[in-house]
Amino acid sequence: MVHQSATFNRTGQIMAAISASAPYVARDRDLRNRALVRGWLYVVLLVLFALVLVGGATRLTESGLSITQWQPIHGVIPPLNDAEWQEEFQRYQQIPQYTELNKGMSIEAFKSIFWWEWAHRLLARSVGLVFALPLLFFWVSRRIERGLGPKLVGILLLGGLQGAIGWWMVASGLVDRVSVSQYRLATHLTLAALIFTATMVVARGLAPHSEPAADRSTQRLAGFIVLLALIQIYLGGLVAGLDAGLSYNTWPLMDGKIIPGDLLILEPAWRNFFESPKTVQFIHRLGAYTVFAVALWHMIATRRRLPGSTHARRATLLFVLVLVQASIGIGTLLMQVPLHMALTHQGFALIVLGFAAAHWRGTKGAYPLPQEIVLRS
């Protein structure tokens, strides 16, 4: 009897130890899963970054209308022989961009613009696969936390919408125009930036944070900077769509003045903010000044409110990035938008936006672990 009692006691102790350690085992498992999902999302961010840069090069080289059909599956395969190249070239010769701007273009010149657009579409398809296939794997293997699934599916759906908007944009330049609509270009670019932002926010929400969340005021201002950056990217899309950066290449004056004249010459007045190159460039400048001022204030306020904290260091780095981006923008304007400077400006805009999104999520802290949610409930 004594032996049996001792055995029962040892068994009970072992069971108690297992029960006590269960939360720690579950926590370690959740952290490992988060690291895997986070690493995947960082890869997605890199592909998205490359996609936006190639898209910018496609726009700047006037290559976006070189492929006049939307073939999501068959379009992966480029022309493989002379006959197929001639067929593709003949389709391009039917649109206004060729007849009004590029008439007489050689097939070799056509190939140079074709490859930019083909690469852009191939990257767009690739990012869909890079996102969808691992998402399916993580879901089936139960590595996606409760509450995280809707966020990831939402990003995937935005990606599908982005593909449709991309063709909607291209279609605007196939009939009555020699280039795509600036409205649709800006929408396409901004949605890409929104997908990039959402992916960054989720990735950083899954990352461990060394400090508790910041106060609500700091969080709100950090989030406001993300919104301002998205608006500024939209304005940049309008500038690109109107080739507005190719004129008024002086700074800080524009057309010889701080506030240039003839900003509202179109009727009705609202059209000037979307269709007048002069007004659109001026508003883009004002947007840059606003982002600069708000980022500066955010840095000062965060360093005063939370001195020595990670939040303050991030706010400082964010301001430095905004300052660098402003310098690149001014240089791009003064140099009359050379390709390498324009791409640097667009790429660094995405870096600023991505860091702003990461900083905003950082002020809020990581998503609660599943075990923490269970304990709270």
Short mmCIF file of C-alpha atoms in Angstrom, two decimals:
data_model
loop_
_atom_site.label_atom_id
_atom_site.label_comp_id
_atom_site.label_asym_id
_atom_site.label_seq_id
_atom_site.Cartn_x
_atom_site.Cartn_y
_atom_site.Cartn_z
CA MET A 1 0.00 0.00 0.00
CA VAL A 2 2.83 2.36 0.86
CA HIS A 3 4.49 1.58 -2.49
CA GLN A 4 1.27 2.24 -4.41
CA SER A 5 0.75 5.50 -2.56
CA ALA A 6 4.25 6.66 -3.43
CA THR A 7 3.67 5.74 -7.08
CA PHE A 8 0.43 7.73 -7.14
CA ASN A 9 2.21 10.71 -5.57
CA ARG A 10 4.99 10.64 -8.16
CA THR A 11 2.44 10.34 -10.97
CA GLY A 12 0.52 13.26 -9.56
CA GLN A 13 3.68 15.33 -9.33
CA ILE A 14 4.57 14.54 -12.94
CA MET A 15 1.07 15.45 -14.13
CA ALA A 16 1.17 18.66 -12.14
CA ALA A 17 4.55 19.53 -13.64
CA ILE A 18 3.23 18.87 -17.15
CA SER A 19 0.17 21.00 -16.48
CA ALA A 20 2.31 23.80 -15.08
CA SER A 21 4.64 23.74 -18.09
CA ALA A 22 1.85 23.54 -20.70
CA PRO A 23 1.39 27.32 -21.00
CA TYR A 24 5.15 27.78 -21.56
CA VAL A 25 5.21 25.05 -24.21
CA ALA A 26 2.24 26.66 -25.96
CA ARG A 27 3.91 30.08 -25.76
CA ASP A 28 7.12 28.75 -27.31
CA ARG A 29 5.11 27.11 -30.09
CA ASP A 30 3.20 30.32 -30.78
CA LEU A 31 6.42 32.35 -30.89
CA ARG A 32 8.00 29.90 -33.34
CA ASN A 33 4.92 30.06 -35.56
CA ARG A 34 4.98 33.84 -35.41
CA ALA A 35 8.63 33.90 -36.45
CA LEU A 36 7.85 31.71 -39.47
CA VAL A 37 4.86 33.79 -40.56
CA ARG A 38 6.76 37.02 -39.97
CA GLY A 39 9.71 35.82 -42.08
CA TRP A 40 7.33 34.95 -44.90
CA LEU A 41 5.73 38.39 -44.75
CA TYR A 42 9.15 40.04 -44.94
CA VAL A 43 9.80 38.11 -48.17
CA VAL A 44 6.44 39.36 -49.47
CA LEU A 45 7.50 42.92 -48.63
CA LEU A 46 10.72 42.52 -50.63
CA VAL A 47 8.81 41.26 -53.67
CA LEU A 48 6.30 44.10 -53.32
CA PHE A 49 9.14 46.60 -53.13
CA ALA A 50 10.67 45.20 -56.33
CA LEU A 51 7.25 45.25 -57.99
CA VAL A 52 6.73 48.95 -57.24
CA LEU A 53 10.22 49.83 -58.52
CA VAL A 54 9.73 47.91 -61.76
CA GLY A 55 6.31 49.55 -62.08
CA GLY A 56 7.96 52.93 -61.71
CA ALA A 57 10.52 52.10 -64.39
CA THR A 58 7.72 50.88 -66.63
CA ARG A 59 5.97 54.21 -66.27
CA LEU A 60 9.09 56.33 -66.71
CA THR A 61 10.14 54.48 -69.86
CA GLU A 62 6.60 54.77 -71.30
CA SER A 63 6.43 50.97 -71.49
CA GLY A 64 3.10 50.34 -69.78
CA LEU A 65 1.03 50.18 -72.96
CA SER A 66 3.33 47.84 -74.88
CA ILE A 67 1.19 44.80 -73.98
CA THR A 68 -2.35 45.52 -75.12
CA GLN A 69 -4.09 42.41 -73.81
CA TRP A 70 -4.80 41.09 -70.34
CA GLN A 71 -3.95 37.40 -70.26
CA PRO A 72 -3.41 36.39 -66.62
CA ILE A 73 -2.34 32.82 -67.48
CA HIS A 74 -1.14 32.77 -71.09
CA GLY A 75 0.56 36.14 -70.69
CA VAL A 76 3.29 34.57 -68.55
CA ILE A 77 4.94 33.31 -71.74
CA PRO A 78 6.56 36.09 -73.81
CA PRO A 79 6.92 35.94 -77.62
CA LEU A 80 9.25 33.06 -78.51
CA ASN A 81 9.91 33.64 -82.21
CA ASP A 82 9.87 36.35 -84.86
CA ALA A 83 6.28 35.65 -85.88
CA GLU A 84 5.03 36.06 -82.31
CA TRP A 85 7.03 39.27 -81.90
CA GLN A 86 5.51 40.67 -85.07
CA GLU A 87 2.03 39.75 -83.87
CA GLU A 88 2.62 41.52 -80.54
CA PHE A 89 4.10 44.54 -82.30
CA GLN A 90 1.13 44.77 -84.66
CA ARG A 91 -1.24 44.96 -81.69
CA TYR A 92 0.81 47.83 -80.27
CA GLN A 93 0.71 49.61 -83.62
CA GLN A 94 -3.08 49.87 -83.35
CA ILE A 95 -3.12 52.12 -80.27
CA PRO A 96 -2.74 55.94 -80.16
CA GLN A 97 0.61 55.85 -78.32
CA TYR A 98 2.21 54.28 -81.40
CA THR A 99 0.34 56.22 -84.08
CA GLU A 100 0.81 59.62 -82.39
CA LEU A 101 4.13 59.29 -80.53
CA ASN A 102 6.12 56.28 -81.68
CA LYS A 103 5.23 55.83 -85.33
CA GLY A 104 8.12 54.24 -87.20
CA MET A 105 9.49 52.57 -84.06
CA SER A 106 11.67 49.55 -84.85
CA ILE A 107 10.79 46.16 -83.48
CA GLU A 108 13.99 46.21 -81.42
CA ALA A 109 12.86 49.43 -79.74
CA PHE A 110 9.47 47.83 -79.16
CA LYS A 111 11.12 44.86 -77.48
CA SER A 112 12.88 47.18 -75.03
CA ILE A 113 9.58 48.62 -73.77
CA PHE A 114 7.81 45.25 -73.96
CA TRP A 115 10.24 43.63 -71.52
CA TRP A 116 9.64 46.29 -68.86
CA GLU A 117 5.89 45.73 -68.92
CA TRP A 118 6.26 41.96 -69.12
CA ALA A 119 8.60 41.97 -66.10
CA HIS A 120 6.13 44.13 -64.20
CA ARG A 121 3.25 41.76 -64.90
CA LEU A 122 5.38 38.70 -64.11
CA LEU A 123 6.36 40.16 -60.72
CA ALA A 124 2.71 40.95 -60.03
CA ARG A 125 1.78 37.33 -60.69
CA SER A 126 4.75 36.16 -58.60
CA VAL A 127 3.77 38.16 -55.55
CA GLY A 128 0.33 36.54 -55.71
CA LEU A 129 1.92 33.10 -55.56
CA VAL A 130 4.46 34.14 -52.92
CA PHE A 131 1.55 35.26 -50.77
CA ALA A 132 -1.16 32.68 -51.52
CA LEU A 133 0.79 29.41 -51.41
CA PRO A 134 2.54 29.94 -48.05
CA LEU A 135 -0.71 31.31 -46.62
CA LEU A 136 -2.43 28.05 -47.59
CA PHE A 137 0.40 26.02 -46.04
CA PHE A 138 0.36 27.97 -42.78
CA TRP A 139 -3.40 27.71 -42.62
CA VAL A 140 -3.51 23.95 -43.23
CA SER A 141 -0.70 23.37 -40.73
CA ARG A 142 -2.55 25.51 -38.16
CA ARG A 143 0.18 28.10 -37.79
CA ILE A 144 -2.22 31.00 -38.34
CA GLU A 145 -3.54 32.39 -35.07
CA ARG A 146 -7.18 33.11 -34.50
CA GLY A 147 -7.86 36.68 -35.60
CA LEU A 148 -4.86 36.75 -37.94
CA GLY A 149 -6.56 34.86 -40.76
CA PRO A 150 -9.00 37.64 -41.73
CA LYS A 151 -6.14 40.15 -41.92
CA LEU A 152 -4.10 37.94 -44.24
CA VAL A 153 -7.08 37.01 -46.42
CA GLY A 154 -7.93 40.71 -46.65
CA ILE A 155 -4.43 41.46 -47.96
CA LEU A 156 -4.78 38.63 -50.49
CA LEU A 157 -8.09 40.04 -51.72
CA LEU A 158 -6.54 43.49 -52.05
CA GLY A 159 -3.86 41.89 -54.21
CA GLY A 160 -6.51 40.42 -56.49
CA LEU A 161 -8.22 43.80 -56.71
CA GLN A 162 -4.87 45.37 -57.54
CA GLY A 163 -4.49 43.11 -60.57
CA ALA A 164 -7.90 44.19 -61.89
CA ILE A 165 -7.09 47.86 -61.26
CA GLY A 166 -3.79 47.41 -63.10
CA TRP A 167 -5.63 46.33 -66.25
CA TRP A 168 -8.26 49.07 -65.70
CA MET A 169 -5.36 51.53 -65.71
CA VAL A 170 -3.76 50.10 -68.87
CA ALA A 171 -7.13 50.04 -70.67
CA SER A 172 -7.43 53.81 -70.22
CA GLY A 173 -4.51 54.33 -72.61
CA LEU A 174 -5.51 51.97 -75.39
CA VAL A 175 -8.22 53.97 -77.19
CA ASP A 176 -8.31 57.75 -76.89
CA ARG A 177 -5.10 58.58 -75.02
CA VAL A 178 -1.35 58.21 -75.57
CA SER A 179 -0.78 57.41 -71.91
CA VAL A 180 -2.79 56.00 -69.03
CA SER A 181 -5.18 58.10 -66.95
CA GLN A 182 -3.45 59.86 -64.06
CA TYR A 183 -6.48 59.07 -61.90
CA ARG A 184 -6.08 55.35 -62.51
CA LEU A 185 -2.29 55.44 -62.22
CA ALA A 186 -2.50 57.16 -58.83
CA THR A 187 -5.13 54.66 -57.68
CA HIS A 188 -2.96 51.73 -58.81
CA LEU A 189 0.12 53.09 -57.04
CA THR A 190 -1.75 53.96 -53.85
CA LEU A 191 -3.35 50.53 -53.58
CA ALA A 192 0.10 48.96 -53.97
CA ALA A 193 1.30 51.21 -51.13
CA LEU A 194 -1.72 50.25 -49.03
CA ILE A 195 -0.99 46.53 -49.52
CA PHE A 196 2.64 47.17 -48.56
CA THR A 197 1.50 49.05 -45.46
CA ALA A 198 -0.95 46.35 -44.36
CA THR A 199 1.68 43.64 -44.81
CA MET A 200 4.22 45.61 -42.76
CA VAL A 201 1.72 46.28 -39.98
CA VAL A 202 0.82 42.59 -39.65
CA ALA A 203 4.48 41.53 -39.77
CA ARG A 204 5.44 43.98 -37.02
CA GLY A 205 2.39 43.02 -35.00
CA LEU A 206 3.82 39.50 -34.88
CA ALA A 207 7.25 40.70 -33.75
CA PRO A 208 8.30 40.84 -30.09
CA HIS A 209 8.65 44.36 -28.69
CA SER A 210 11.06 45.35 -25.95
CA GLU A 211 8.88 48.06 -24.43
CA PRO A 212 5.21 48.47 -23.55
CA ALA A 213 2.87 50.35 -25.86
CA ALA A 214 3.20 54.12 -26.06
CA ASP A 215 0.49 56.52 -24.92
CA ARG A 216 -2.53 57.09 -27.15
CA SER A 217 -1.37 60.53 -28.28
CA THR A 218 1.90 59.10 -29.61
CA GLN A 219 0.05 56.24 -31.30
CA ARG A 220 -2.40 58.58 -33.01
CA LEU A 221 0.30 60.89 -34.35
CA ALA A 222 2.33 57.92 -35.62
CA GLY A 223 -0.77 56.62 -37.41
CA PHE A 224 -1.44 60.08 -38.86
CA ILE A 225 2.02 60.10 -40.43
CA VAL A 226 1.22 56.79 -42.16
CA LEU A 227 -1.95 58.37 -43.57
CA LEU A 228 -0.04 61.45 -44.74
CA ALA A 229 2.56 59.25 -46.44
CA LEU A 230 -0.17 57.37 -48.32
CA ILE A 231 -1.75 60.66 -49.43
CA GLN A 232 1.64 61.93 -50.57
CA ILE A 233 2.19 58.77 -52.61
CA TYR A 234 -1.21 59.30 -54.24
CA LEU A 235 -0.19 62.85 -55.11
CA GLY A 236 3.08 61.49 -56.50
CA GLY A 237 1.04 59.19 -58.72
CA LEU A 238 -0.82 62.20 -60.11
CA VAL A 239 2.49 63.98 -60.71
CA ALA A 240 3.81 60.94 -62.59
CA GLY A 241 0.62 60.53 -64.61
CA LEU A 242 0.71 64.15 -65.76
CA ASP A 243 4.51 64.31 -66.18
CA ALA A 244 4.23 67.29 -63.87
CA GLY A 245 7.78 66.89 -62.60
CA LEU A 246 9.21 67.79 -66.00
CA SER A 247 8.24 71.46 -65.61
CA TYR A 248 8.90 74.12 -62.95
CA ASN A 249 12.25 72.54 -62.04
CA THR A 250 13.25 75.07 -59.39
CA TRP A 251 13.11 75.03 -55.59
CA PRO A 252 12.06 76.54 -53.20
CA LEU A 253 10.42 78.91 -55.68
CA MET A 254 8.00 77.56 -58.26
CA ASP A 255 7.50 79.61 -61.41
CA GLY A 256 9.48 82.33 -59.62
CA LYS A 257 7.15 82.51 -56.61
CA ILE A 258 6.49 80.80 -53.29
CA ILE A 259 2.85 80.45 -54.33
CA PRO A 260 2.70 80.42 -58.14
CA GLY A 261 -0.14 81.96 -60.07
CA ASP A 262 -2.68 80.33 -62.37
CA LEU A 263 -3.34 77.43 -59.99
CA LEU A 264 -7.10 77.43 -60.65
CA ILE A 265 -7.42 78.09 -64.36
CA LEU A 266 -9.49 74.98 -65.15
CA GLU A 267 -13.25 74.86 -64.66
CA PRO A 268 -14.70 73.56 -62.48
CA ALA A 269 -12.01 74.42 -59.92
CA TRP A 270 -11.65 70.89 -58.49
CA ARG A 271 -10.19 69.66 -61.81
CA ASN A 272 -7.03 71.69 -61.17
CA PHE A 273 -6.13 69.44 -58.24
CA PHE A 274 -6.10 66.37 -60.50
CA GLU A 275 -5.57 67.59 -64.08
CA SER A 276 -3.40 70.72 -63.97
CA PRO A 277 0.31 69.76 -63.92
CA LYS A 278 1.21 73.03 -62.23
CA THR A 279 -1.38 72.73 -59.46
CA VAL A 280 -0.69 69.03 -58.90
CA GLN A 281 3.04 69.65 -58.52
CA PHE A 282 2.37 72.51 -56.10
CA ILE A 283 0.03 70.38 -53.98
CA HIS A 284 2.65 67.59 -53.97
CA ARG A 285 5.17 70.11 -52.65
CA LEU A 286 2.75 71.19 -49.93
CA GLY A 287 2.20 67.54 -49.04
CA ALA A 288 5.94 67.06 -48.65
CA TYR A 289 6.19 70.09 -46.35
CA THR A 290 3.30 68.75 -44.28
CA VAL A 291 4.88 65.30 -43.86
CA PHE A 292 8.17 66.95 -42.91
CA ALA A 293 6.56 69.23 -40.31
CA VAL A 294 4.43 66.50 -38.73
CA ALA A 295 7.36 64.05 -38.59
CA LEU A 296 9.50 66.75 -36.94
CA TRP A 297 6.81 67.50 -34.37
CA HIS A 298 6.29 63.80 -33.72
CA MET A 299 10.01 63.33 -33.08
CA ILE A 300 10.17 66.28 -30.67
CA ALA A 301 6.99 65.30 -28.82
CA THR A 302 7.97 61.63 -28.49
CA ARG A 303 11.46 62.45 -27.24
CA ARG A 304 9.95 64.76 -24.62
CA ARG A 305 7.18 62.37 -23.58
CA LEU A 306 9.17 59.12 -23.72
CA PRO A 307 12.86 60.07 -23.45
CA GLY A 308 15.34 57.28 -24.10
CA SER A 309 12.63 54.87 -25.23
CA THR A 310 12.55 52.73 -28.36
CA HIS A 311 9.53 54.76 -29.47
CA ALA A 312 11.59 57.97 -29.32
CA ARG A 313 14.47 56.41 -31.25
CA ARG A 314 12.11 55.17 -33.95
CA ALA A 315 10.45 58.59 -34.20
CA THR A 316 13.90 60.16 -34.65
CA LEU A 317 14.86 57.70 -37.38
CA LEU A 318 11.52 58.28 -39.09
CA PHE A 319 12.20 62.01 -39.25
CA VAL A 320 15.68 61.37 -40.67
CA LEU A 321 14.16 59.16 -43.38
CA VAL A 322 11.62 61.87 -44.23
CA LEU A 323 14.46 64.42 -44.43
CA VAL A 324 16.43 62.16 -46.80
CA GLN A 325 13.34 61.60 -48.94
CA ALA A 326 12.71 65.34 -49.15
CA SER A 327 16.31 65.85 -50.30
CA ILE A 328 15.94 63.14 -52.95
CA GLY A 329 12.70 64.72 -54.13
CA ILE A 330 14.29 68.16 -54.48
CA GLY A 331 17.27 66.66 -56.32
CA THR A 332 14.97 64.76 -58.67
CA LEU A 333 13.08 67.96 -59.48
CA LEU A 334 16.18 70.09 -60.03
CA MET A 335 17.73 67.44 -62.29
CA GLN A 336 14.50 67.27 -64.35
CA VAL A 337 13.55 63.74 -63.34
CA PRO A 338 16.30 61.44 -64.64
CA LEU A 339 15.33 57.77 -64.47
CA HIS A 340 17.72 56.79 -61.67
CA MET A 341 16.68 59.70 -59.45
CA ALA A 342 12.97 59.20 -60.08
CA LEU A 343 13.24 55.50 -59.18
CA THR A 344 15.24 56.35 -56.07
CA HIS A 345 12.58 58.84 -55.05
CA GLN A 346 9.79 56.31 -55.57
CA GLY A 347 11.65 53.49 -53.84
CA PHE A 348 12.61 55.62 -50.86
CA ALA A 349 9.00 56.78 -50.54
CA LEU A 350 8.10 53.15 -49.96
CA ILE A 351 10.89 52.83 -47.39
CA VAL A 352 9.54 55.86 -45.51
CA LEU A 353 6.01 54.48 -45.67
CA GLY A 354 7.11 51.02 -44.54
CA PHE A 355 9.09 52.38 -41.59
CA ALA A 356 6.23 54.70 -40.64
CA ALA A 357 3.86 51.72 -40.63
CA ALA A 358 6.31 49.63 -38.58
CA HIS A 359 6.74 52.52 -36.14
CA TRP A 360 2.99 52.96 -35.77
CA ARG A 361 2.55 49.25 -35.02
CA GLY A 362 5.49 49.49 -32.62
CA THR A 363 3.78 52.23 -30.60
CA LYS A 364 0.84 49.84 -30.14
CA GLY A 365 2.94 46.79 -29.27
CA ALA A 366 2.68 43.22 -30.54
CA TYR A 367 -0.56 41.35 -31.06
CA PRO A 368 -1.52 39.47 -27.87
CA LEU A 369 -0.44 35.83 -27.94
CA PRO A 370 -3.29 33.28 -28.07
CA GLN A 371 -2.50 32.18 -24.49
CA GLU A 372 -2.74 35.78 -23.29
CA ILE A 373 -6.12 36.18 -24.99
CA VAL A 374 -7.39 33.02 -23.27
CA LEU A 375 -6.18 34.24 -19.86
CA ARG A 376 -7.80 37.66 -20.37
CA SER A 377 -11.11 36.12 -21.37
#
